[in-house]
Coordinates of C-alpha atoms and ligand atoms in Angstrom, one line a residue:
M1 CA -42.3 -11.8 23.5
D2 CA -42.5 -8.4 21.7
Q3 CA -41.8 -8.3 18.1
V4 CA -39.1 -6.3 18.4
V5 CA -37.4 -9.8 19.9
D6 CA -38.3 -11.0 16.9
V7 CA -36.2 -9.1 14.9
A8 CA -33.7 -9.3 16.9
V9 CA -32.8 -12.4 15.9
D10 CA -31.1 -10.9 12.2
A11 CA -30.4 -7.8 13.2
F12 CA -26.9 -6.8 14.4
I13 CA -27.3 -3.2 15.3
E14 CA -31.7 -2.6 15.8
L15 CA -32.7 1.1 16.9
D16 CA -36.6 0.7 17.1
Q17 CA -38.3 4.4 17.3
V18 CA -34.9 6.2 19.0
E19 CA -34.9 9.6 20.3
K20 CA -32.1 12.4 21.3
V21 CA -33.3 15.7 22.7
F22 CA -30.8 18.0 23.6
D23 CA -31.8 20.9 26.4
V24 CA -30.4 23.4 25.5
R25 CA -30.0 27.3 26.9
K26 CA -29.6 30.3 24.7
K27 CA -28.6 33.6 26.7
T28 CA -30.6 36.5 25.7
G29 CA -30.0 38.7 27.3
F30 CA -28.1 39.9 30.7
L31 CA -29.8 37.3 33.3
R32 CA -32.6 35.8 30.9
R33 CA -31.5 32.9 29.2
E34 CA -33.8 30.9 26.7
R35 CA -34.3 27.6 27.0
R36 CA -34.6 25.1 23.5
Q37 CA -35.1 21.5 22.8
V38 CA -33.2 20.1 20.1
R39 CA -34.6 16.8 18.7
A40 CA -31.3 16.3 17.0
V41 CA -32.3 12.7 16.3
D42 CA -36.5 12.2 16.2
S43 CA -37.9 8.2 15.3
I44 CA -35.4 6.8 14.4
S45 CA -36.1 3.3 13.0
F46 CA -33.1 0.7 11.2
T47 CA -31.9 -2.7 11.5
V48 CA -28.2 -3.6 10.4
A49 CA -27.2 -6.7 10.2
R50 CA -24.3 -9.0 11.3
G51 CA -21.1 -8.4 7.6
E52 CA -23.3 -5.8 6.0
M53 CA -21.3 -2.5 5.0
V54 CA -23.9 0.9 5.4
G55 CA -23.6 4.5 5.2
Y56 CA -25.4 7.0 7.0
I57 CA -25.1 9.9 5.0
G58 CA -27.1 13.8 5.9
P59 CA -26.3 17.1 6.0
N60 CA -23.9 19.3 9.2
G61 CA -26.0 18.8 11.8
A62 CA -28.2 16.3 10.8
G63 CA -28.1 13.7 13.6
K64 CA -25.3 11.2 12.4
S65 CA -23.2 11.9 15.5
T66 CA -25.4 12.4 17.6
T67 CA -26.9 8.4 16.4
I68 CA -22.9 6.7 16.3
K69 CA -23.0 8.7 20.4
M70 CA -25.8 6.6 21.2
L71 CA -24.8 3.1 19.5
T72 CA -21.7 3.2 21.2
G73 CA -23.1 4.5 25.2
I74 CA -21.3 7.7 24.9
L75 CA -25.0 9.5 24.6
T76 CA -28.2 8.1 26.2
P77 CA -31.5 7.9 23.6
S78 CA -34.3 9.8 25.5
G79 CA -36.8 7.9 23.5
G80 CA -37.3 3.9 22.2
R81 CA -35.0 1.2 21.9
L82 CA -31.1 0.6 20.7
R83 CA -29.5 -2.8 20.7
V84 CA -25.6 -3.2 19.7
A85 CA -25.0 -7.1 19.8
G86 CA -28.2 -8.1 22.3
I87 CA -26.9 -5.0 24.5
D88 CA -27.9 -2.4 25.9
P89 CA -24.9 0.8 25.0
S90 CA -25.6 2.9 27.5
R91 CA -26.6 0.6 30.3
E92 CA -23.4 -1.5 29.3
R93 CA -21.1 0.5 27.9
T94 CA -17.8 -1.3 29.1
K95 CA -18.7 -4.7 28.0
L96 CA -19.8 -2.9 24.0
A97 CA -16.6 -1.5 24.2
H98 CA -14.6 -5.2 24.0
R99 CA -16.6 -6.1 20.7
I100 CA -16.8 -2.1 18.8
G101 CA -13.9 -0.2 17.1
V102 CA -14.5 3.5 16.1
V103 CA -12.8 5.6 14.5
F104 CA -13.7 10.0 13.8
G105 CA -11.4 11.1 11.3
Q106 CA -11.3 14.7 13.1
R107 CA -10.1 13.7 16.8
T108 CA -7.9 10.9 17.4
T109 CA -7.9 8.1 20.0
L110 CA -3.9 8.3 20.4
W111 CA -1.8 9.6 22.6
W112 CA -0.5 12.6 20.9
D113 CA 2.9 12.7 22.3
L114 CA 3.7 8.5 23.2
P115 CA 5.1 6.7 19.3
L116 CA 2.6 5.2 17.5
I117 CA 3.5 1.9 18.8
D118 CA 3.6 3.0 23.0
S119 CA -0.5 3.3 22.0
Y120 CA -1.0 0.5 20.9
K121 CA 0.6 -1.0 23.4
L122 CA -1.8 0.5 25.9
M123 CA -4.7 -0.6 24.3
H124 CA -3.5 -4.2 24.5
R125 CA -3.1 -3.8 28.4
M126 CA -6.6 -1.6 28.5
Y127 CA -8.8 -4.0 26.3
R128 CA -7.1 -6.8 28.4
I129 CA -6.3 -8.5 24.5
P130 CA -4.8 -12.1 24.4
D131 CA -0.6 -11.8 23.5
A132 CA -1.1 -13.7 20.3
R133 CA -4.7 -12.2 19.1
Y134 CA -2.8 -9.0 20.0
R135 CA -0.3 -9.8 17.5
E136 CA -1.4 -10.9 14.9
N137 CA -3.6 -8.4 14.8
L138 CA -1.3 -5.4 14.4
D139 CA 0.6 -7.3 12.2
R140 CA -2.2 -7.2 9.5
C141 CA -2.5 -4.5 10.5
V142 CA 0.2 -2.6 9.9
E143 CA 0.9 -4.7 6.4
L144 CA -2.3 -3.9 5.0
L145 CA -2.5 0.0 6.3
E146 CA 1.2 0.1 5.4
L147 CA 2.1 1.0 9.5
A148 CA 5.7 -0.6 9.6
D149 CA 7.7 2.8 9.3
L150 CA 5.5 4.9 11.1
L151 CA 5.1 2.8 14.4
D152 CA 8.6 4.7 16.8
V153 CA 7.2 8.2 15.3
P154 CA 5.1 10.2 17.9
V155 CA 2.0 11.2 16.5
R156 CA 2.1 14.6 16.8
Q157 CA 4.2 14.1 14.0
L158 CA 2.4 11.8 11.5
S159 CA 0.4 13.3 8.8
L160 CA -4.5 13.3 8.4
G161 CA -3.5 10.3 6.2
Q162 CA -1.1 8.6 8.3
R163 CA -2.5 9.8 11.6
M164 CA -5.9 8.6 10.6
R165 CA -4.9 5.0 9.0
G166 CA -2.9 4.4 12.7
D167 CA -6.4 5.1 14.1
I168 CA -8.2 2.7 12.7
A169 CA -5.5 0.0 13.6
A170 CA -5.6 1.0 17.3
A171 CA -9.5 1.1 16.5
L172 CA -9.1 -2.8 15.3
L173 CA -6.4 -4.2 17.7
H174 CA -9.2 -5.9 19.9
D175 CA -11.2 -7.7 16.3
P176 CA -14.3 -5.8 17.6
E177 CA -17.7 -6.9 15.4
V178 CA -18.5 -4.1 14.6
L179 CA -17.0 -0.8 13.4
Y180 CA -17.7 3.2 12.7
L181 CA -16.4 5.0 11.1
D182 CA -17.4 9.4 11.3
E183 CA -15.5 10.6 8.3
P184 CA -13.2 8.4 8.2
T185 CA -11.3 10.2 5.0
I186 CA -12.0 13.6 5.7
G187 CA -9.3 15.9 4.4
L188 CA -7.1 12.5 2.6
D189 CA -5.6 12.9 -0.2
V190 CA -6.8 11.3 -3.7
I191 CA -4.4 8.0 -2.4
S192 CA -4.7 7.7 1.3
K193 CA -8.5 7.7 0.6
A194 CA -7.6 4.6 -1.7
K195 CA -6.0 3.1 0.6
V196 CA -8.3 3.6 3.7
R197 CA -11.3 2.1 1.4
G198 CA -9.0 -0.9 0.4
F199 CA -8.1 -1.5 3.6
L200 CA -12.2 -1.5 4.9
R201 CA -13.7 -3.7 2.2
E202 CA -11.0 -6.5 2.7
L203 CA -11.8 -6.5 6.3
N204 CA -16.0 -6.6 5.5
T205 CA -15.6 -9.5 3.3
E206 CA -12.6 -11.2 4.7
R207 CA -13.3 -10.8 8.6
G208 CA -16.7 -10.4 7.7
T209 CA -16.5 -6.9 10.5
T210 CA -20.4 -4.7 10.3
V211 CA -19.7 -1.4 9.0
L212 CA -21.3 1.7 9.9
L213 CA -20.2 4.9 7.9
T214 CA -20.6 8.5 8.3
T215 CA -19.3 10.8 5.0
H216 CA -19.5 14.2 3.4
D217 CA -18.1 11.7 0.4
L218 CA -20.7 10.1 -1.9
Q219 CA -17.4 8.0 -3.4
D220 CA -16.7 6.4 0.2
I221 CA -20.2 4.9 0.0
E222 CA -19.8 4.6 -3.6
Q223 CA -17.5 1.8 -3.5
L224 CA -17.5 0.4 -0.2
C225 CA -21.0 0.3 0.5
S226 CA -24.4 -1.7 -1.0
R227 CA -26.7 0.4 1.6
V228 CA -27.3 3.8 2.5
M229 CA -29.5 5.2 4.7
V230 CA -30.0 9.5 4.7
I231 CA -30.9 11.3 8.3
D232 CA -31.3 14.5 7.9
H233 CA -33.3 16.8 11.0
G234 CA -33.2 13.8 12.9
R235 CA -35.0 11.8 10.8
L236 CA -34.3 8.5 8.4
M237 CA -35.1 10.2 4.6
Y238 CA -33.7 7.0 2.5
D239 CA -32.5 3.8 3.2
G240 CA -31.4 1.5 0.2
P241 CA -29.2 1.6 -2.8
L242 CA -26.8 4.3 -3.9
T243 CA -28.1 3.5 -6.9
G244 CA -32.0 4.4 -6.4
L245 CA -30.8 7.6 -4.2
H246 CA -29.8 9.2 -7.4
E247 CA -32.9 8.0 -9.5
V248 CA -34.9 9.1 -6.0
G249 CA -32.5 12.6 -6.0
E250 CA -32.5 12.4 -10.1
S251 CA -28.8 13.3 -9.2
E252 CA -26.3 14.9 -11.3
R253 CA -22.9 14.5 -12.5
T254 CA -20.6 17.1 -13.9
L255 CA -17.8 16.8 -17.0
V256 CA -15.5 19.9 -16.6
V257 CA -13.2 19.9 -19.8
D258 CA -10.7 22.5 -21.2
L259 CA -11.2 23.1 -24.9
E260 CA -8.4 24.1 -26.7
R261 CA -10.2 27.9 -27.5
E262 CA -13.3 29.6 -26.5
L263 CA -16.4 27.6 -28.2
P264 CA -19.9 27.4 -28.9
P265 CA -21.7 25.2 -25.7
I266 CA -20.6 21.9 -26.7
E267 CA -24.2 19.8 -28.1
A268 CA -23.9 16.1 -26.0
A269 CA -27.5 14.9 -24.9
P270 CA -28.5 13.9 -22.7
A271 CA -25.6 16.7 -21.4
R272 CA -25.6 20.1 -21.0
V273 CA -23.9 23.0 -20.7
V274 CA -24.7 24.2 -17.3
K275 CA -21.6 27.5 -17.3
V276 CA -19.0 28.0 -19.8
E277 CA -15.1 30.6 -19.1
G278 CA -13.6 31.0 -22.1
P279 CA -12.2 27.8 -23.4
R280 CA -13.2 26.1 -20.4
Q281 CA -17.4 24.2 -20.0
W282 CA -19.2 21.6 -17.1
L283 CA -21.8 19.7 -18.8
A284 CA -24.1 18.5 -16.1
F285 CA -25.0 13.9 -16.8
P286 CA -27.4 12.3 -15.1
A287 CA -25.0 10.1 -12.2
S288 CA -26.6 6.6 -13.6
E289 CA -25.3 7.6 -17.2
S290 CA -22.1 6.7 -17.9
A291 CA -19.4 9.4 -17.8
A292 CA -16.8 7.2 -19.5
A293 CA -19.0 7.0 -23.1
L294 CA -19.8 10.8 -22.2
V295 CA -16.3 11.6 -22.4
A296 CA -15.3 8.8 -25.4
R297 CA -17.9 11.4 -27.8
V298 CA -16.8 14.5 -26.5
A299 CA -12.8 14.1 -27.4
A300 CA -14.4 12.7 -30.4
E301 CA -15.4 15.9 -31.5
Y302 CA -14.2 18.3 -29.7
P303 CA -9.8 20.1 -28.8
L304 CA -9.4 18.7 -25.8
V305 CA -6.8 19.4 -23.4
D306 CA -8.3 18.5 -19.8
L307 CA -10.8 16.5 -17.8
S308 CA -12.3 15.8 -14.7
V309 CA -15.6 14.8 -13.7
R310 CA -16.7 15.8 -10.1
E311 CA -19.3 13.3 -8.2
P312 CA -22.4 15.3 -7.0
D313 CA -22.4 16.2 -3.4
I314 CA -24.2 14.6 -0.1
E315 CA -26.0 18.4 0.1
A316 CA -26.6 18.9 -3.8
V317 CA -28.3 14.5 -3.4
I318 CA -30.6 15.4 -0.1
A319 CA -32.1 18.9 -2.0
K320 CA -33.4 17.6 -5.3
M321 CA -34.3 14.5 -2.9
Y322 CA -36.6 17.0 -1.2
A323 CA -37.4 18.7 -4.3
G324 CA -38.5 15.4 -5.8
E325 CA -41.2 15.4 -2.6
A326 CA -42.5 18.2 -2.8
E327 CA -43.3 18.0 -6.9
K328 CA -45.3 14.4 -5.5
A329 CA -46.7 16.2 -3.5
V330 CA -48.0 18.7 -5.3
S331 CA -49.4 16.5 -8.2
Ligands
ATP1 N1 -24.1 17.9 23.3 C1 -25.1 18.7 22.3 N2 -26.3 19.8 22.6 C2 -26.4 20.3 22.0 N3 -27.5 20.2 21.0 C3 -27.1 19.8 20.3 C4 -25.5 18.7 21.1 N4 -25.0 17.8 20.1 C5 -25.0 18.0 19.2 N5 -26.5 18.8 18.6 C6 -27.5 19.5 18.1 O1 -28.2 17.8 17.4 C7 -28.4 18.3 15.7 C8 -27.7 16.5 15.5 O2 -26.3 17.1 15.6 P1 -25.3 16.1 14.8 O3 -24.4 16.1 15.9 O4 -25.7 14.6 15.4 O5 -25.6 15.8 13.8 P2 -24.3 15.5 12.5 O6 -25.0 15.1 11.5 O7 -22.8 14.3 13.4 O8 -23.5 16.7 11.5 P3 -21.8 17.2 11.3 O9 -21.9 16.4 10.0 O10 -22.0 18.2 10.9 O11 -21.3 16.2 11.7 C9 -27.3 19.9 15.8 O12 -28.6 20.5 15.7 C10 -26.7 19.6 16.6 O13 -26.5 21.1 17.3

């Protein structure tokens, strides 16, 4: 038995030096085409244990969707070894389909013109879900995702947040052991985001569902995942807790305050004013510091009208991470 198989005992998802190379043909003249290779996933290795909830983040084009497509069996890796629940996804895609659920935030798996409930009935048959189990799972999703009033509404009439909740339910009717979520909160308002996050947290703690979550929203990760992996240019750049990512990237949050009138830059170290526009000031402070303490200090000393806290975006954290690496390499 080789080493990889030994590691697989605890690993529910397992990637060992997985690669995906796309052949791209580009038109460069009237009859001329140039062939180019895009290394979308470049020798990635990681394992995810059963019941873990892991964030998989990175800038646009980093290789996140390609990884998820390989994990579902839609794409075949160009190299390396990949297993989900001991199954090779691209070889046994149908067998695996009964054990995984997938939600692509930007696309729907629901039938556009049919009422929501009809999509669920079709999935009941497609996945051959036993009646009692289907009923139980449907009831649970309807209750927790607040779908009762939406079941008879055609999918095309649902708002984005309603449709997303409908899609998440659809992915869970067959009781998958692992759920891949690609941008599940994209475009949702604050209340819908909170509902989706609350549901996922409960699913993970109550049912032990393994979750791999791709997102551009760091708050998704903050509120749901104890572990985060960062991918960029197809390579795994970081694997650890989110707090560690903030430390590596020395990321900053921003406190935006509206004062009663124009005033000199606020003094509240370690926060520092990075921008002033009339009575509005932007203060950057380390993401690891408490925003509440800073707000209390500023409110005690300055005439505040309004305020908001902005989280660092993933691109900014990753950019800082690179800057840190470059500095280390120089010194
Ligand atoms: N079918 C394909 N053919 C050719 N190139 C592809 C294909 N799918 C993806 N790519 C390329 O592979 C790279 C990784 O793409 P991927 O969609 O995995 O990134 P991503 O991290 O999911 O990005 P985003 O956050 O924008 O969704 C990109 O350079 C992309 O252009």
